[in-house]
Coordinates of C-alpha atoms in Angstrom, one line a residue:
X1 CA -25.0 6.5 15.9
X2 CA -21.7 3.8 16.6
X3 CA -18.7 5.1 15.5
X4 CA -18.8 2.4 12.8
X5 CA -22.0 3.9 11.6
X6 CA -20.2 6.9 11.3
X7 CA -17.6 6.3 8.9
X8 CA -17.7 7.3 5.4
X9 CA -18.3 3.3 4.1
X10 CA -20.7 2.0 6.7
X11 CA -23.5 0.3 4.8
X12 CA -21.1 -0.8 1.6
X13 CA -20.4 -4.7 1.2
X14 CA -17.5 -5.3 -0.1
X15 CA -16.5 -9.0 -1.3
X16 CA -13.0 -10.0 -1.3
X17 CA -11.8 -12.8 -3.1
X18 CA -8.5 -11.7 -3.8
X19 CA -4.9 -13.2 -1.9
X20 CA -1.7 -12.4 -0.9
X21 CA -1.0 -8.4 -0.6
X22 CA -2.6 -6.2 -3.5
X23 CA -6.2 -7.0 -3.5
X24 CA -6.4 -7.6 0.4
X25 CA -4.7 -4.3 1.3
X26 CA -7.5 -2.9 -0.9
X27 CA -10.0 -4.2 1.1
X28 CA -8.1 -3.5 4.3
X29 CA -8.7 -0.1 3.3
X30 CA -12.1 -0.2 2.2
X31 CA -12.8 -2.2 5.7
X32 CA -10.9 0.4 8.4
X33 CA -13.1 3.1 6.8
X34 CA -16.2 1.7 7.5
X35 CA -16.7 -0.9 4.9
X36 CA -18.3 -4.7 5.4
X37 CA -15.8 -6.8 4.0
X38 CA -16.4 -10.3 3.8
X39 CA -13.3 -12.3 2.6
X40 CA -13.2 -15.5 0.7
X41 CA -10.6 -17.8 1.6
X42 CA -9.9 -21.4 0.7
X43 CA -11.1 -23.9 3.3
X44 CA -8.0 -24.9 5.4
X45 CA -5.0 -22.6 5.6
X46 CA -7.0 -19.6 3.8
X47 CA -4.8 -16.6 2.7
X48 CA -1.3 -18.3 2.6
X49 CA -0.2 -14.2 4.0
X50 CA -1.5 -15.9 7.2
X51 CA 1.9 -18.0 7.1
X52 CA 4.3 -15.3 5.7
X53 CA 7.3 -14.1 7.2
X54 CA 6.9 -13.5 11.2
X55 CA 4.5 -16.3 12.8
X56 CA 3.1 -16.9 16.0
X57 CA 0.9 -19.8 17.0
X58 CA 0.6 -20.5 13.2
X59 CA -0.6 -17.2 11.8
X60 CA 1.8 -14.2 10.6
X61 CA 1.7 -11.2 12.4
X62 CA 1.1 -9.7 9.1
X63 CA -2.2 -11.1 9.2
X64 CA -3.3 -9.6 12.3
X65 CA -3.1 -6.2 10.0
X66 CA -4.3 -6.9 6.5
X67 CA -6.6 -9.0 8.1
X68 CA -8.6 -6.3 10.2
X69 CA -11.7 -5.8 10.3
X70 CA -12.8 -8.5 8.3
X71 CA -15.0 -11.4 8.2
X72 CA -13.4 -14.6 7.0
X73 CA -15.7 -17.3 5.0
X74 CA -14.6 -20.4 3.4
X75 CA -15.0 -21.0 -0.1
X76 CA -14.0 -23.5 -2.0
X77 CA -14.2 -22.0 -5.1
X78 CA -13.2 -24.9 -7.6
X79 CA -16.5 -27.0 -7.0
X80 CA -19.6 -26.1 -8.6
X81 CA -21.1 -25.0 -5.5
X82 CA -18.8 -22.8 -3.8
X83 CA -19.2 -21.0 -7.4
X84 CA -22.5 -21.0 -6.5
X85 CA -22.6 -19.6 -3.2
X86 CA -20.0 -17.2 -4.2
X87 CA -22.5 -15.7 -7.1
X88 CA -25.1 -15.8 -4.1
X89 CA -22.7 -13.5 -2.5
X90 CA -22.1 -11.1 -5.1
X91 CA -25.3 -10.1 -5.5
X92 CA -26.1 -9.1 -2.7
X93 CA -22.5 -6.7 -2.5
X94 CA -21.7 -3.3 -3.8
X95 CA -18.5 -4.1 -4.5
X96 CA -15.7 -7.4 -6.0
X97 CA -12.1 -7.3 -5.1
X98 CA -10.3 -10.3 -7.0
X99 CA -7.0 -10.6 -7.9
X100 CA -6.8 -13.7 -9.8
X101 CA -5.5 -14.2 -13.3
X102 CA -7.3 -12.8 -16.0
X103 CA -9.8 -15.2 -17.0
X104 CA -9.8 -17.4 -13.9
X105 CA -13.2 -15.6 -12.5
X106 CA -14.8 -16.2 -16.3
X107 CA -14.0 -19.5 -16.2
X108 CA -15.5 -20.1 -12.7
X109 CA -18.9 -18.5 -14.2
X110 CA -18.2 -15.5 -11.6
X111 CA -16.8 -12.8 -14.6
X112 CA -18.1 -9.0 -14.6
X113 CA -20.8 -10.1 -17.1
X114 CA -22.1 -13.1 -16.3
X115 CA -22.8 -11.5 -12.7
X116 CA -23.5 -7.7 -14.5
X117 CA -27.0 -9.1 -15.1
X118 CA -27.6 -10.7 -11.3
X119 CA -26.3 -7.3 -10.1
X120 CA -26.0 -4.1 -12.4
X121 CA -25.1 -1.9 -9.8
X122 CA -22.2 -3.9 -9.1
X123 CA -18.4 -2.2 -8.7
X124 CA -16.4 -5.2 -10.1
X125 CA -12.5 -4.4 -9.0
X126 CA -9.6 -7.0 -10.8
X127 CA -6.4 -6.8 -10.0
X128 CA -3.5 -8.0 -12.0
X129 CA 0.2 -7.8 -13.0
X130 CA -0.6 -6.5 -16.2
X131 CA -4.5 -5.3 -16.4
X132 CA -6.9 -7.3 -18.2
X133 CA -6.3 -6.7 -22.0
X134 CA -3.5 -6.3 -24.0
X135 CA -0.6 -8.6 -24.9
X136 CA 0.7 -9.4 -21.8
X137 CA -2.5 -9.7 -19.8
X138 CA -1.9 -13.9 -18.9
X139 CA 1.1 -13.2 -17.9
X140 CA 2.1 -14.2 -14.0
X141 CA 2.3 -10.5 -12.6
X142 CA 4.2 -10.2 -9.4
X143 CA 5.2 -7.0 -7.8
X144 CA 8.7 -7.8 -8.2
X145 CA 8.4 -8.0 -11.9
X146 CA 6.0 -5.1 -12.4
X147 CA 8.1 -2.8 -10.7
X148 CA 10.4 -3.5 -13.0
X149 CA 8.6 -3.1 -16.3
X150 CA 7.0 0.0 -14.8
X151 CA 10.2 1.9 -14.9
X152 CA 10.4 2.1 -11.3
X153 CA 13.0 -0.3 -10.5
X154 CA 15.4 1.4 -13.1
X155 CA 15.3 5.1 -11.9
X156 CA 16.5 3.1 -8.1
X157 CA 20.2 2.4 -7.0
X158 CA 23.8 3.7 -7.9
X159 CA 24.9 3.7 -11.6
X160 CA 26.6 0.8 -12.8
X161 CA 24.9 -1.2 -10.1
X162 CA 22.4 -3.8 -10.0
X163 CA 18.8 -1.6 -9.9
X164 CA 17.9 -1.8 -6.0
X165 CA 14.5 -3.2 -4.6
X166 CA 12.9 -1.4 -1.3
X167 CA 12.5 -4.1 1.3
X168 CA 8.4 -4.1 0.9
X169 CA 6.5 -5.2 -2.1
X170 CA 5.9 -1.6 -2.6
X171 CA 3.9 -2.6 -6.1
X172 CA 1.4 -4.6 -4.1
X173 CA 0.7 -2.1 -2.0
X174 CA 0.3 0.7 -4.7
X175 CA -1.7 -1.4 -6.4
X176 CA -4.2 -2.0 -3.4
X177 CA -4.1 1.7 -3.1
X178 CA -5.1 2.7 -6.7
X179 CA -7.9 0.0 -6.1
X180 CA -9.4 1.4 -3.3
X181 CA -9.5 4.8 -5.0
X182 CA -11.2 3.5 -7.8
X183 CA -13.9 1.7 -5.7
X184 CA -14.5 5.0 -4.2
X185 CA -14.8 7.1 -7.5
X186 CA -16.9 4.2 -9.0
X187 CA -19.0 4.3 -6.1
X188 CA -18.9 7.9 -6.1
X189 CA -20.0 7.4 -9.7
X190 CA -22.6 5.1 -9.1
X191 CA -24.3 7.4 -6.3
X192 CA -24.5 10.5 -9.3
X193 CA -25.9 8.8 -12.0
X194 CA -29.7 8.2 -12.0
X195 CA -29.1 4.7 -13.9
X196 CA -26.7 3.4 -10.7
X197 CA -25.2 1.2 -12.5
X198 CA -21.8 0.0 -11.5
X199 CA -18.5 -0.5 -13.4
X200 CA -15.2 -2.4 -13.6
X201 CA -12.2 -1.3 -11.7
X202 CA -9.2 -2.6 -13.8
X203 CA -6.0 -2.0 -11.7
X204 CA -2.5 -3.5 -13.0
X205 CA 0.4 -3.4 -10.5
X206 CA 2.9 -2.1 -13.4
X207 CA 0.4 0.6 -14.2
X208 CA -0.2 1.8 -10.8
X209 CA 3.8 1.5 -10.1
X210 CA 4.1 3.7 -13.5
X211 CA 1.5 6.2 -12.4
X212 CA 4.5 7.4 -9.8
X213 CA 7.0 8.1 -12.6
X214 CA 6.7 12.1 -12.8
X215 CA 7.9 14.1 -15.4
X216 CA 10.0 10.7 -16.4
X217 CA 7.5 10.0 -19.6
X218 CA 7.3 13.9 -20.8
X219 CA 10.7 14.7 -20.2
X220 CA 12.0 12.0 -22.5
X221 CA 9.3 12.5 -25.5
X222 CA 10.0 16.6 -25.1
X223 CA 14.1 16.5 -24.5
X224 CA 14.9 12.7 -25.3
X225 CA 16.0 12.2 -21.7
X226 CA 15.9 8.9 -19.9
X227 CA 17.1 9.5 -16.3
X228 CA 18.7 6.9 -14.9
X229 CA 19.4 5.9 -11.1
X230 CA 20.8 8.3 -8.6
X231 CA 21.6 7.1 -5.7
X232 CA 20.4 8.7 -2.5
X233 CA 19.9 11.7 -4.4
X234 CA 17.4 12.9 -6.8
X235 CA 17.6 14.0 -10.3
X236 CA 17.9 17.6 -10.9
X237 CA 17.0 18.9 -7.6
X238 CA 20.2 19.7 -5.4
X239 CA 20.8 19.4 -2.6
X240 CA 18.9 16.7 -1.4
X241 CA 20.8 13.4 -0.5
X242 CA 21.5 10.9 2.7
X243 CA 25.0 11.3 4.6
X244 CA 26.7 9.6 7.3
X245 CA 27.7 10.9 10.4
X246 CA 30.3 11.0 12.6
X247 CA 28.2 8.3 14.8
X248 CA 27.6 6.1 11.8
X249 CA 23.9 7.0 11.7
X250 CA 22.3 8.7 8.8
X251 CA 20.3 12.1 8.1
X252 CA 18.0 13.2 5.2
X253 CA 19.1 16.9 4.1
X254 CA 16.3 18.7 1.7
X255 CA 18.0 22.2 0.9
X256 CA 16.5 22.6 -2.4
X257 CA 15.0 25.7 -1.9
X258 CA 16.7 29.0 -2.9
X259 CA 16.7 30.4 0.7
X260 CA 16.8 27.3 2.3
X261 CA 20.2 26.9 0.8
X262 CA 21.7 29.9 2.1
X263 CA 20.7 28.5 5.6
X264 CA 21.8 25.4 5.1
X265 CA 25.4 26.4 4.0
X266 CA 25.7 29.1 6.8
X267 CA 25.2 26.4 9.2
X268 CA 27.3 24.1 7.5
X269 CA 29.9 26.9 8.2
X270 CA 30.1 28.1 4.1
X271 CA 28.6 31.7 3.9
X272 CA 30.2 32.1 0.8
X273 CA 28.5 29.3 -0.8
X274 CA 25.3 30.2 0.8
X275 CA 26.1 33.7 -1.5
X276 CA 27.5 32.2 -4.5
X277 CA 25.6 33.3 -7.5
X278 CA 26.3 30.1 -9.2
X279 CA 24.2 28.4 -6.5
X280 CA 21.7 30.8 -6.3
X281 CA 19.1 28.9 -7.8
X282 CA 18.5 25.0 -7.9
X283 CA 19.7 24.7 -12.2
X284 CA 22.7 26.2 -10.8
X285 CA 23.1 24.2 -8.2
X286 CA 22.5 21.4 -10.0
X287 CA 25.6 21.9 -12.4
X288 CA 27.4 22.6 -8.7
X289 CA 25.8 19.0 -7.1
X290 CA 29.6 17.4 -6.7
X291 CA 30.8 20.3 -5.0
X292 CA 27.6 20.9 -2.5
X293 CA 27.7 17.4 -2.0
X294 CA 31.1 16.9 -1.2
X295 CA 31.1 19.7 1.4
X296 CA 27.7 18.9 3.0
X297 CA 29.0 15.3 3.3
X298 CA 32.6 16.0 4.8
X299 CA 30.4 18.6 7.5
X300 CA 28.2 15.7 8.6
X301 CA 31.0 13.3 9.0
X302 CA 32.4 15.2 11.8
X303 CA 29.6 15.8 13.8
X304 CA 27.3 13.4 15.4
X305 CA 23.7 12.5 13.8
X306 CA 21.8 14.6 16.7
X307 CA 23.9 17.5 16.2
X308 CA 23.8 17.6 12.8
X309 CA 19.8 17.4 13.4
X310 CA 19.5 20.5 16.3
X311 CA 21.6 22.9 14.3
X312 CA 19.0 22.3 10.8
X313 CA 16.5 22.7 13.0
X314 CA 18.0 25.9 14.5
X315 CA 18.3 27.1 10.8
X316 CA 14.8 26.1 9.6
X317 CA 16.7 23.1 6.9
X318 CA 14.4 20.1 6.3
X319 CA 16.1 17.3 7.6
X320 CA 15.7 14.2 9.7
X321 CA 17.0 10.8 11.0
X322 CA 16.9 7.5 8.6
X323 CA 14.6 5.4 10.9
X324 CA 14.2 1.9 11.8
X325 CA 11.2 0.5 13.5
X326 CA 12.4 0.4 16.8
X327 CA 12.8 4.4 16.4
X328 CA 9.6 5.3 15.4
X329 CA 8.1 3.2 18.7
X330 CA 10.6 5.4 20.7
X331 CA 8.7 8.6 18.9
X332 CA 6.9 10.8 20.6
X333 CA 5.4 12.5 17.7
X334 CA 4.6 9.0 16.0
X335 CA 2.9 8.3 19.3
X336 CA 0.6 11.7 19.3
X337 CA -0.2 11.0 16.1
X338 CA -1.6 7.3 16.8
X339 CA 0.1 5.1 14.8
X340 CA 0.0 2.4 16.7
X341 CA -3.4 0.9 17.3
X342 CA -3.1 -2.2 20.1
X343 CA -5.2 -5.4 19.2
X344 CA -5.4 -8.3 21.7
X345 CA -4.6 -11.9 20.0
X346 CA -5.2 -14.3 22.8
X347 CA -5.0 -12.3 25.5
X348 CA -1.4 -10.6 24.4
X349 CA -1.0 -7.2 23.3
X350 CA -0.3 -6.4 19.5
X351 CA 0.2 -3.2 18.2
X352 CA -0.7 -2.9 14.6
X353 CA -0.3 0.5 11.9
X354 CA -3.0 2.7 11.9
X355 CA -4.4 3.8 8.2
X356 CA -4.5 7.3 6.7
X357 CA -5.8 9.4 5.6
X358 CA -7.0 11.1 8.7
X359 CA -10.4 12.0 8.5
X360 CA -11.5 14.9 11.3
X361 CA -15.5 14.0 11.7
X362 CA -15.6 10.6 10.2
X363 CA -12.6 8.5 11.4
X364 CA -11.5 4.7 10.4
X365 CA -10.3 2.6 13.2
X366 CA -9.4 -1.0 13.9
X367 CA -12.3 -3.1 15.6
X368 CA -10.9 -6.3 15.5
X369 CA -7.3 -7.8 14.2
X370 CA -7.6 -10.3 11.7
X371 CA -9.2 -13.2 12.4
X372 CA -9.3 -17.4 11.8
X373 CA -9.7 -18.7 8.8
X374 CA -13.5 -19.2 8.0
X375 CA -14.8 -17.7 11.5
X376 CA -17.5 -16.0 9.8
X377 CA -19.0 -18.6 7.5
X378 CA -21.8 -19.9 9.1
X379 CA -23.0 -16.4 10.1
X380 CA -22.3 -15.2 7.0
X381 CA -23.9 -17.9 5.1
X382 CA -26.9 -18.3 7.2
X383 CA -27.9 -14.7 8.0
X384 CA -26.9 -13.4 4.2
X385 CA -28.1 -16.3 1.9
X386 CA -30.5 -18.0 4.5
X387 CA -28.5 -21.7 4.3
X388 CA -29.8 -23.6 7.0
X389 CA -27.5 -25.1 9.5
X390 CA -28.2 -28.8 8.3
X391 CA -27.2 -27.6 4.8
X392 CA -24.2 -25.7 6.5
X393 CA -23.3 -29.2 7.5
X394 CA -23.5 -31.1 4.4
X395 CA -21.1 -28.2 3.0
X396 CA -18.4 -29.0 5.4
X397 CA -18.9 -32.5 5.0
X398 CA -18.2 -32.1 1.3
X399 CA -15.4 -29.8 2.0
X400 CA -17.0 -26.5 0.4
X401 CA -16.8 -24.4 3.5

């Protein structure tokens, strides 16, 4: 048995028509864990990620990643018959990734029912902004946005400021995630049920962004509460917060826990704060959180970062550095662990992410970095649906493929 044979989605199909980030990092997923995913693309460009941010020799870097593992066809899907071909496609899949508007893959003839009845057993996953009923459901649904509406954005940044974005589009990526779990549990589904029929998968980005929000929704319909931003700390748990060092770099401190306080404190050179009863437990600490703060802060500023780091450590204190990239290639530990997977583009070296979860007896791994737009069509085309390779030609001639 390969290795590819080994992994837990060898012998699923997976058809991705989606673009951009949330419905291709779904199948990026699906595809490092064993899963054949054949992606869709417009004839031309393809996925316009392959020109985002970073490019070399006309394709992103970004690309290279999201990209793995797959086979690229062309489609174009707004003649009649790339929709045809496309249907060809999905029924002979286990699973749809899309991630147009709601209503776009109806109008194209390609909706969960009109291809339910081609292919029952069919797990159809949609992605959108904001899921497929409901009164917002057209609306345009970026990350950005849905972050917001999901509550997310306003529990980030300092009060009185301007709510703070992370530098990724963090809903895309959540969203890809929920979508791949769903696959799975519809798939797991699927496998259970003597009928084996399949399902829909409706993922929104502001749902999967408000699936994060914690105790947020019952501690405001029990106590009334809305918590607001923070900072670099977090509500009702103290300590736990960023400071600066003497060096100018940054360290993560978590002494939330009741003995991990009293450590913390000692080395901070307070023992009688690590033994004040009023900081004995975290709701005491908590109306202390100025105090503890100001103390742990003024203790970092005088010492550098790597000191700071070794005497937690000595004391057993969760704690760490605020990293960059360029740190965690200089890791060791990140380098044990094999986060970097090198791909060759052209004969030079890439190093990509690898994916988790870790899996002990059935491993995902990259086999290829993402690839040119359409490099799999004829093969696809021919060896799936049997199109012949005059036919093949008459579609590019026409500008399908």
């Amino acid at each position: 048995m390969s290795q590819s044979d080994a992994r837990p989605l060898a012998g699923i199909r997976v058809i991705e028509f989606g673009q951009l980030i949330a419905g291709p990092f779904a199948g990026c997923l699906l595809a490092y864990f064993g899963a054949e995913v054949i992606k869709v693309e417009p004839p031309g460009k393809g996925d316009p990620i392959r020109g985002w941010r970073a490019v070399e020799n006309g394709t992103s870097f970004w690309w290279r990643s999201i990209g793995r593992n797959k086979k690229s066809i062309t489609l174009d899907l707004k003649s009649e018959r790339g929709r045809e071909l496309a249907a060809e496609l999905m029924t002979n899949a286990d699973v749809i990734i899309e991630n147009f508007r709601p209503g776009v893959m109806e109008s194209w003839g390609l909706g969960p029912e009109q291809i339910k009845a081609l292919n029952p057993a069919l797990v159809y996953t949609r992605i959108s902004g904001y899921g497929q009923t409901g009164p917002y459901a057209s609306r345009p649904g970026f990350a950005s946005v849905c972050e917001g509406i999901s509550g997310f954005r306003y529990v980030n940044g300092h009060p009185g400021e301007a709510p703070v974005r992370p530098n990724l589009s963090i809903g895309d990526s959540i969203a890809g995630l929920h979508a791949a779990f769903g696959i799975v549990l519809a798939l797991l589904g699927r496998a259970n049920h003597s009928a084996g029929a399949g399902q829909v998968v409706d993922v929104a980005l502001y749902e999967s962004m408000f699936n994060l929000m914690e105790a947020v929704i019952p501690e405001y319909s029990g106590a009334g509460i809305v918590r607001e931003p923070s900072g670099s700390t977090v509500t009702g748990i103290v300590p736990t917060n960023t400071y600066r060092c003497f060096d100018g770099k940054y360290v993560v401190v978590g002494g939330n826990g009741d003995s991990i306080f009293q450590r913390l404190m000692t080395a901070a050179g307070r023992p009688d704060m690590a033994a004040d009863p009023r900081m004995a437990d975290n709701s005491g600490r908590v109306q202390c959180e100025e105090e503890i703060d100001r103390v742990l802060a003024s203790w970092c500023a005088g010492k550098d970062s790597d000191e700071i780091l070794s005497e937690l450590d000595t004391a057993r204190v969760p704690s760490g550095p605020i990293y960059s990239v360029a740190d965690m290639f200089s890791d060791e530990h990140f380098k044990s662990r094999g986060l970097f997977e090198r791909v060759d583009i052209n004969g030079k070296p890439l190093d990509i992410p690898a994916m988790v979860p870790r899996l002990a007896d059935t491993p995902g791994c990259t086999d290829w970095p993402g690839g040119e737009v359409g490099s799999h069509t004829a093969t696809i085309l021919q060896d799936l649906l049997g199109v012949t390779p005059e036919a093949l030609a008459l579609l590019r001639k026409d500008g399908v493929i």
